[in-house]
Short mmCIF file of N, CA and C in Angstrom, two decimals:
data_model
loop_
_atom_site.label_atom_id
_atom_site.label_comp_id
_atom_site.label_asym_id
_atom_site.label_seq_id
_atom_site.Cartn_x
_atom_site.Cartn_y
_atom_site.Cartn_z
N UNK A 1 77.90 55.73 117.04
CA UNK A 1 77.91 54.84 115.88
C UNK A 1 77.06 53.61 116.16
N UNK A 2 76.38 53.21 115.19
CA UNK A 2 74.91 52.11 115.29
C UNK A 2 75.45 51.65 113.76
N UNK A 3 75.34 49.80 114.24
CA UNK A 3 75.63 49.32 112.84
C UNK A 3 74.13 48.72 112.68
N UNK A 4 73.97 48.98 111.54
CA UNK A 4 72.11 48.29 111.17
C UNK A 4 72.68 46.89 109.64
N UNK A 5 71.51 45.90 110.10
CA UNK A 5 71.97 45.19 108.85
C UNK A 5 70.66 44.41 108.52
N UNK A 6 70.67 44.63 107.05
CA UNK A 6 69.12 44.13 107.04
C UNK A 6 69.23 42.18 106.56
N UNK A 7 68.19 42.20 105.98
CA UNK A 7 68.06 40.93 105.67
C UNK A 7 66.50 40.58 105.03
N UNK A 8 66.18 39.43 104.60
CA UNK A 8 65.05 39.16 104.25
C UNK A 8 64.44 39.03 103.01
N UNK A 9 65.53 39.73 102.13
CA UNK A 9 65.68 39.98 100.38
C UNK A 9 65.46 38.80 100.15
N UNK A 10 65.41 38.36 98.37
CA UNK A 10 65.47 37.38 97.48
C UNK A 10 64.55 37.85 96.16
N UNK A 11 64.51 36.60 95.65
CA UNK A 11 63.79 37.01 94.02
C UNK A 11 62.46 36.04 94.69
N UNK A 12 61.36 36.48 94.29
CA UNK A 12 60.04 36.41 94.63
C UNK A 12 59.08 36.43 93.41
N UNK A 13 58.24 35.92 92.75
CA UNK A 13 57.06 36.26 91.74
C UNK A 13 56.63 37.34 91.91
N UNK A 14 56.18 38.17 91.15
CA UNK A 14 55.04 39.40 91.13
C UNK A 14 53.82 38.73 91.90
N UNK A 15 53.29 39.72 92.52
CA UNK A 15 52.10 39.13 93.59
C UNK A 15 52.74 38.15 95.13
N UNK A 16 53.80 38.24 94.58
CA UNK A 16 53.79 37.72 96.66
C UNK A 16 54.80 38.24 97.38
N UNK A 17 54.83 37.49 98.40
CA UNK A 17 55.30 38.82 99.40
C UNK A 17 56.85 38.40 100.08
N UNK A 18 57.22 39.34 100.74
CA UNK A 18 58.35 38.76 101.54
C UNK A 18 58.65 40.48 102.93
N UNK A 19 59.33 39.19 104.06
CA UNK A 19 59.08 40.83 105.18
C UNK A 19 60.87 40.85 105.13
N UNK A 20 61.46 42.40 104.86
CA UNK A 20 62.38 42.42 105.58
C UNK A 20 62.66 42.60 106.61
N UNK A 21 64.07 42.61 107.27
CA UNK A 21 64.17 43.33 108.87
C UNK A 21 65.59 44.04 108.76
N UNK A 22 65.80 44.58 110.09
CA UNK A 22 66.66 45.54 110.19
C UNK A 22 67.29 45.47 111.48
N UNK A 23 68.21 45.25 111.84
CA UNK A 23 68.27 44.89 113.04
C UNK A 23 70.14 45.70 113.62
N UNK A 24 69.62 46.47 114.93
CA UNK A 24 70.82 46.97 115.06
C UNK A 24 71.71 46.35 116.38
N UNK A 25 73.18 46.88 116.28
CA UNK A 25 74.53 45.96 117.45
C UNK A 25 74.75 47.69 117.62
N UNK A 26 74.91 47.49 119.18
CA UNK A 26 75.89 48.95 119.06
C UNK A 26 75.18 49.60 120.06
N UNK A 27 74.13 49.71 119.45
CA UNK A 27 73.05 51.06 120.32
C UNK A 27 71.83 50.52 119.93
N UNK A 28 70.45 51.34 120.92
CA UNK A 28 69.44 51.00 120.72
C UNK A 28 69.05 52.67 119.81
N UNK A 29 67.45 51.77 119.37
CA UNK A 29 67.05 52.95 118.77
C UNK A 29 65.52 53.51 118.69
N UNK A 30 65.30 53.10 119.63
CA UNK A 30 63.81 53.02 120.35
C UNK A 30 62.82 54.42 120.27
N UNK A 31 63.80 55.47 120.47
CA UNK A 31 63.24 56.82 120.08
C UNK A 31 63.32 57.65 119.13
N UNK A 32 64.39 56.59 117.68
CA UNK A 32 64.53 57.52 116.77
C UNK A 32 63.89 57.08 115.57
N UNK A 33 63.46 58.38 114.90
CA UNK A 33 62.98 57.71 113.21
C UNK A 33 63.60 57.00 112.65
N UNK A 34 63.24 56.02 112.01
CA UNK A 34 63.78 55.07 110.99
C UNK A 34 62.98 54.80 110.15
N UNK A 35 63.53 54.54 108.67
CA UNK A 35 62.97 54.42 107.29
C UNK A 35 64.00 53.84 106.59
N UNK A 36 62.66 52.84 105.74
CA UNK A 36 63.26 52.24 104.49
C UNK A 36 63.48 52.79 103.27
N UNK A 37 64.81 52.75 102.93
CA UNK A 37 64.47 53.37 101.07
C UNK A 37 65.23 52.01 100.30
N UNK A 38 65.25 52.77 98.86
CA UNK A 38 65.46 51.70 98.31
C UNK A 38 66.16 52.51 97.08
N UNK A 39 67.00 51.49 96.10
CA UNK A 39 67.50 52.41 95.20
C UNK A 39 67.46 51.29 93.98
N UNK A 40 66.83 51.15 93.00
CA UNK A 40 66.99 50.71 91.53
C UNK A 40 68.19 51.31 90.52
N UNK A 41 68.56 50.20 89.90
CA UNK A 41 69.70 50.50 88.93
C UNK A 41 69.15 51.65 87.79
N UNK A 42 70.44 53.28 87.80
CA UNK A 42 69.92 53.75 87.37
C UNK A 42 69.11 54.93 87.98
N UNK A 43 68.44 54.46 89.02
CA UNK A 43 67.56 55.50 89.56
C UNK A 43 67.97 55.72 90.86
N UNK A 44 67.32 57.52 91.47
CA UNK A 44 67.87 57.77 92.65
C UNK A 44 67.32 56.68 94.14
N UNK A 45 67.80 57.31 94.64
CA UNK A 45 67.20 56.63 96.17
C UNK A 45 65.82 56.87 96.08
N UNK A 46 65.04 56.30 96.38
CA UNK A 46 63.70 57.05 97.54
C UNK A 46 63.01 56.46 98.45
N UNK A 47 62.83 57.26 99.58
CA UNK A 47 62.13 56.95 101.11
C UNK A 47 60.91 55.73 100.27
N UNK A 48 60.89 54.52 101.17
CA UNK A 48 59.36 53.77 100.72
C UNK A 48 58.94 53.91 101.90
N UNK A 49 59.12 54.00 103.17
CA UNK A 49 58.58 53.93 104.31
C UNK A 49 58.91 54.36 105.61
N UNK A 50 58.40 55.16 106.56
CA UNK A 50 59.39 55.76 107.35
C UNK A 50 58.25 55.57 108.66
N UNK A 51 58.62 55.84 109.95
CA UNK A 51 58.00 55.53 111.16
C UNK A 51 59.07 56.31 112.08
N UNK A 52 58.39 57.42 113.09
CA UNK A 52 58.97 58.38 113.87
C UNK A 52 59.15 57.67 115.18
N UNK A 53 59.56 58.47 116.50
CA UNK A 53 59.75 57.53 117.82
C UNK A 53 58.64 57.79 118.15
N UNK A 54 57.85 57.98 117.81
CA UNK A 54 56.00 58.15 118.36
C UNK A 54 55.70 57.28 117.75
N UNK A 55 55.89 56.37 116.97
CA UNK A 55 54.70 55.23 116.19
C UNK A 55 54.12 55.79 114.85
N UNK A 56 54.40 57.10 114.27
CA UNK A 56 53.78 57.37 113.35
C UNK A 56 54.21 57.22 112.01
N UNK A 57 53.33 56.12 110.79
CA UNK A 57 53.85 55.57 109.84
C UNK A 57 53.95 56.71 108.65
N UNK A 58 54.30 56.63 107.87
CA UNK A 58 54.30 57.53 106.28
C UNK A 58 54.97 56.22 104.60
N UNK A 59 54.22 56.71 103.97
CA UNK A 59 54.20 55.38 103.00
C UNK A 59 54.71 56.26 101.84
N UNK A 60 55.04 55.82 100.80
CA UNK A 60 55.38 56.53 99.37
C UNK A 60 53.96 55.64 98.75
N UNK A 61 53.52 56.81 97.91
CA UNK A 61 52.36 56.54 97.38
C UNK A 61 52.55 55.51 96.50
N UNK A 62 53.40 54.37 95.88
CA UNK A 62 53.64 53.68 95.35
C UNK A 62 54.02 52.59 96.24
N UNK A 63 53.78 52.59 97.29
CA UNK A 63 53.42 51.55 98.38
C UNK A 63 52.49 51.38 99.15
N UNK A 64 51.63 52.35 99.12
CA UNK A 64 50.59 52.30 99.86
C UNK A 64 49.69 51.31 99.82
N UNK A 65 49.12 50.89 100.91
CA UNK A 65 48.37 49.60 100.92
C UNK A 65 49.16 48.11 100.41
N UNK A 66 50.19 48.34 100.28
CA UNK A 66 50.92 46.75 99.96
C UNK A 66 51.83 46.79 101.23
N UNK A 67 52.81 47.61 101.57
CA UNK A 67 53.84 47.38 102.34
C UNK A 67 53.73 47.88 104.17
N UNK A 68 54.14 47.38 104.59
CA UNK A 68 53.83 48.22 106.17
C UNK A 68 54.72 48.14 106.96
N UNK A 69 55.48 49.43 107.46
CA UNK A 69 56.08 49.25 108.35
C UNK A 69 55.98 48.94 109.99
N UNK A 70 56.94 48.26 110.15
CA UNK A 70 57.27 47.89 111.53
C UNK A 70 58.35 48.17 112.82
N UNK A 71 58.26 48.66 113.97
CA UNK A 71 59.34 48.08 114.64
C UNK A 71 59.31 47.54 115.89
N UNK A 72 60.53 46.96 116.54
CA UNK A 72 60.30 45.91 117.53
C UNK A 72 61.63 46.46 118.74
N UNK A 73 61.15 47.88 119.63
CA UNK A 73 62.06 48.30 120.10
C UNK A 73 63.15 47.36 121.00
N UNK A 74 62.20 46.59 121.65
CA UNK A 74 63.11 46.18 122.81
C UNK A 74 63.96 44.94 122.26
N UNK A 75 64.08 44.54 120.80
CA UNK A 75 65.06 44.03 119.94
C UNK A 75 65.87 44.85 118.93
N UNK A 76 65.34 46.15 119.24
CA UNK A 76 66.41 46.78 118.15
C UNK A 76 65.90 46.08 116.68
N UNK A 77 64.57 46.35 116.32
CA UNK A 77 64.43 45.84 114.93
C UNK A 77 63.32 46.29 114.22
N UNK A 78 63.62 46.65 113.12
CA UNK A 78 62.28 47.05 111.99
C UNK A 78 62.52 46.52 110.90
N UNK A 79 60.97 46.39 110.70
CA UNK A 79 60.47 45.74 110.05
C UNK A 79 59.67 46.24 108.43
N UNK A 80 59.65 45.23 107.39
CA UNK A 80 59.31 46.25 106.28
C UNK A 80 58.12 45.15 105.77
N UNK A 81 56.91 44.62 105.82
CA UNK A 81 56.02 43.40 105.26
C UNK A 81 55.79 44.05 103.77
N UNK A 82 56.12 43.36 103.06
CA UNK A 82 55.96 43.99 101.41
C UNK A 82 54.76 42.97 100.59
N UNK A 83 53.75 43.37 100.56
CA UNK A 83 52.72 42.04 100.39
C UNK A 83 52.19 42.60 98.49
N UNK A 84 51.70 41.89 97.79
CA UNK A 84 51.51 42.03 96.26
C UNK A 84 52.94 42.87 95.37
N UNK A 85 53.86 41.76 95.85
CA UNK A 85 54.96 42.54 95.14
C UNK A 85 54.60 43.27 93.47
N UNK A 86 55.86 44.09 93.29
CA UNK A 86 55.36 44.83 91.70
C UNK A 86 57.09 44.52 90.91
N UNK A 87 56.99 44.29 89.97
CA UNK A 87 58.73 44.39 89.35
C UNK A 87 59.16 45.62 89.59
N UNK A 88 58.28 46.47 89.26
CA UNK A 88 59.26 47.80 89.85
C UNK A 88 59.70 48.22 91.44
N UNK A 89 59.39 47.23 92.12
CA UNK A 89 59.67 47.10 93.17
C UNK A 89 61.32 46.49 93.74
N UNK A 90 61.89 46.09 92.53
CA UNK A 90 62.58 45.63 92.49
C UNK A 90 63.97 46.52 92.61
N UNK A 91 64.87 46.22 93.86
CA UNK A 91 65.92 47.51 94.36
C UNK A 91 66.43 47.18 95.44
N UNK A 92 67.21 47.62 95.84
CA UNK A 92 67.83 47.20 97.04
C UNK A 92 67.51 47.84 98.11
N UNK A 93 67.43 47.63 99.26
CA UNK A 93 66.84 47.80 99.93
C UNK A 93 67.62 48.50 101.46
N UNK A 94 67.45 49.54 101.64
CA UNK A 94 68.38 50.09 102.80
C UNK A 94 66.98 50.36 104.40
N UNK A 95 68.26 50.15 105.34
CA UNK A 95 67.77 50.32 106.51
C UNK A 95 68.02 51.68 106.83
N UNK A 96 67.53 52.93 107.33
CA UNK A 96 68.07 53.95 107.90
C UNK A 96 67.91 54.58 109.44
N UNK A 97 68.67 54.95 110.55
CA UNK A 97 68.32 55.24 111.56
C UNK A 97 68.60 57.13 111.25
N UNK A 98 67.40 57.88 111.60
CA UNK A 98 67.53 59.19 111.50
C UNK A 98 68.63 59.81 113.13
N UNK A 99 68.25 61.06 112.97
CA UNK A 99 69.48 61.52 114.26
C UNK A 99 68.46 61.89 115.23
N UNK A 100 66.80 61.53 115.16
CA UNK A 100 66.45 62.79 116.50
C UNK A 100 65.12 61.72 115.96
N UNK A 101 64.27 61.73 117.03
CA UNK A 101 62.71 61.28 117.36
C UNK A 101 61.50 61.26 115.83
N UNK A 102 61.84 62.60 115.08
CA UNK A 102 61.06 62.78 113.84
C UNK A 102 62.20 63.50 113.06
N UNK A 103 61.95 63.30 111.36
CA UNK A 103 62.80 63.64 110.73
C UNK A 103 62.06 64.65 109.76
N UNK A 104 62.35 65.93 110.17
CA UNK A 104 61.70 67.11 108.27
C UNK A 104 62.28 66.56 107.09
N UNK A 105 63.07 66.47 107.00
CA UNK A 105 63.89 66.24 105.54
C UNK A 105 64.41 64.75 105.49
N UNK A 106 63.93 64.07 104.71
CA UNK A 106 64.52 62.57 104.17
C UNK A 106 65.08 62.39 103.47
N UNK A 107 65.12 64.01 102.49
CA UNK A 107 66.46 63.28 101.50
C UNK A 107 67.75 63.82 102.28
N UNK A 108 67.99 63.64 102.96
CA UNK A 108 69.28 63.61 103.09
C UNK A 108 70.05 62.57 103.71
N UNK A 109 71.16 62.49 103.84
CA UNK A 109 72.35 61.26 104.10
C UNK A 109 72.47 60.93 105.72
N UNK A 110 71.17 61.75 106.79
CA UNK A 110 72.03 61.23 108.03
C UNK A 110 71.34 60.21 108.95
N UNK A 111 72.74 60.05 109.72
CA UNK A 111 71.74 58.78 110.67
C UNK A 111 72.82 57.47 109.73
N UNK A 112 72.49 56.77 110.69
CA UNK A 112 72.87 55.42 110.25
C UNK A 112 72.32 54.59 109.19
N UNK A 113 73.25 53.64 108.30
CA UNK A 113 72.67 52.76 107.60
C UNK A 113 73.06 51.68 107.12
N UNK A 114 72.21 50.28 106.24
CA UNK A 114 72.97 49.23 106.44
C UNK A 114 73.46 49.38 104.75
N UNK A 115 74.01 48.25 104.74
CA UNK A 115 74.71 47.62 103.70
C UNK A 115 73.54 47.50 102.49
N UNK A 116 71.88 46.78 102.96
CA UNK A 116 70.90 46.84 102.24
C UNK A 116 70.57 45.29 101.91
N UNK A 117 69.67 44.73 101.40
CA UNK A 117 69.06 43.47 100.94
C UNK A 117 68.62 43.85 99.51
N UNK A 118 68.61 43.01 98.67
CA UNK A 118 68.52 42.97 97.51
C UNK A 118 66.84 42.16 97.84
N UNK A 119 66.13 42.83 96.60
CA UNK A 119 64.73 42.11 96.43
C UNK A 119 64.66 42.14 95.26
N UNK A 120 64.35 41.22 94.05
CA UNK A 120 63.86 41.47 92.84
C UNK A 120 62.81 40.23 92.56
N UNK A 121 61.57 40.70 92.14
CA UNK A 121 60.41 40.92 91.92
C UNK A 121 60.07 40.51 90.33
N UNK A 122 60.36 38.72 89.66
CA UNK A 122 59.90 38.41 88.42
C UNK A 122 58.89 38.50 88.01
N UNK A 123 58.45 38.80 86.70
CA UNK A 123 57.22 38.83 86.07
C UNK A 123 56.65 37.12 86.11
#
């Protein structure tokens, strides 16, 4: 068991930015995938950003080139830089730790996760 808890949310203008983080107590997580999703009122979850225990990033095409992930093993922390925010960007925001080094399947429920940060994104 790994507790993750993010942080870094708030309400922001369209066009600027804000970084979340993720930060875990418990256990480290240095070799496992972790990804951000996010969930809007109304709508399902979906992966925005994910990074394997090799370093390798993957973006949702509706983030690409604005957001980038990060992490910071030997603190137990990742990172999400969200730069030209969009209103539809606007969702809460979850931390996830997968169960193994790379993950095939993202939609599903495993691995650890936090509570989430709220971001919303005014016109």
């Amino acid at each position: 068991q790994v507790q993750l808890v993010e942080s870094g949310g708030g309400l922001v203008q369209a066009g600027g930015s804000l970084r979340l983080s993720c930060r875990a107590s418990g256990s480290a997580f240095s070799i496992y995938a972790m990804g951000w999703y996010r969930q809007a009122p109304g709508k399902q979850r979906e992966l925005v950003a994910s990074v394997t225990g090799g370093g390798r990033e993957n973006y949702a095409d509706s983030v690409k080139a604005r957001f980038t992930i990060s992490r910071d093993n030997d603190n137990n922390a990742l990172y999400l830089q969200m730069n030209n925010l969009k209103v539809e960007d606007t969702a809460l925001y979850y931390c996830n730790r997968r169960l193994s080094t790379w993950s095939i399947d993202w939609s599903t429920d495993e691995g650890s996760w936090g509570q989430g940060t709220q971001v919303t994104v005014s016109s």
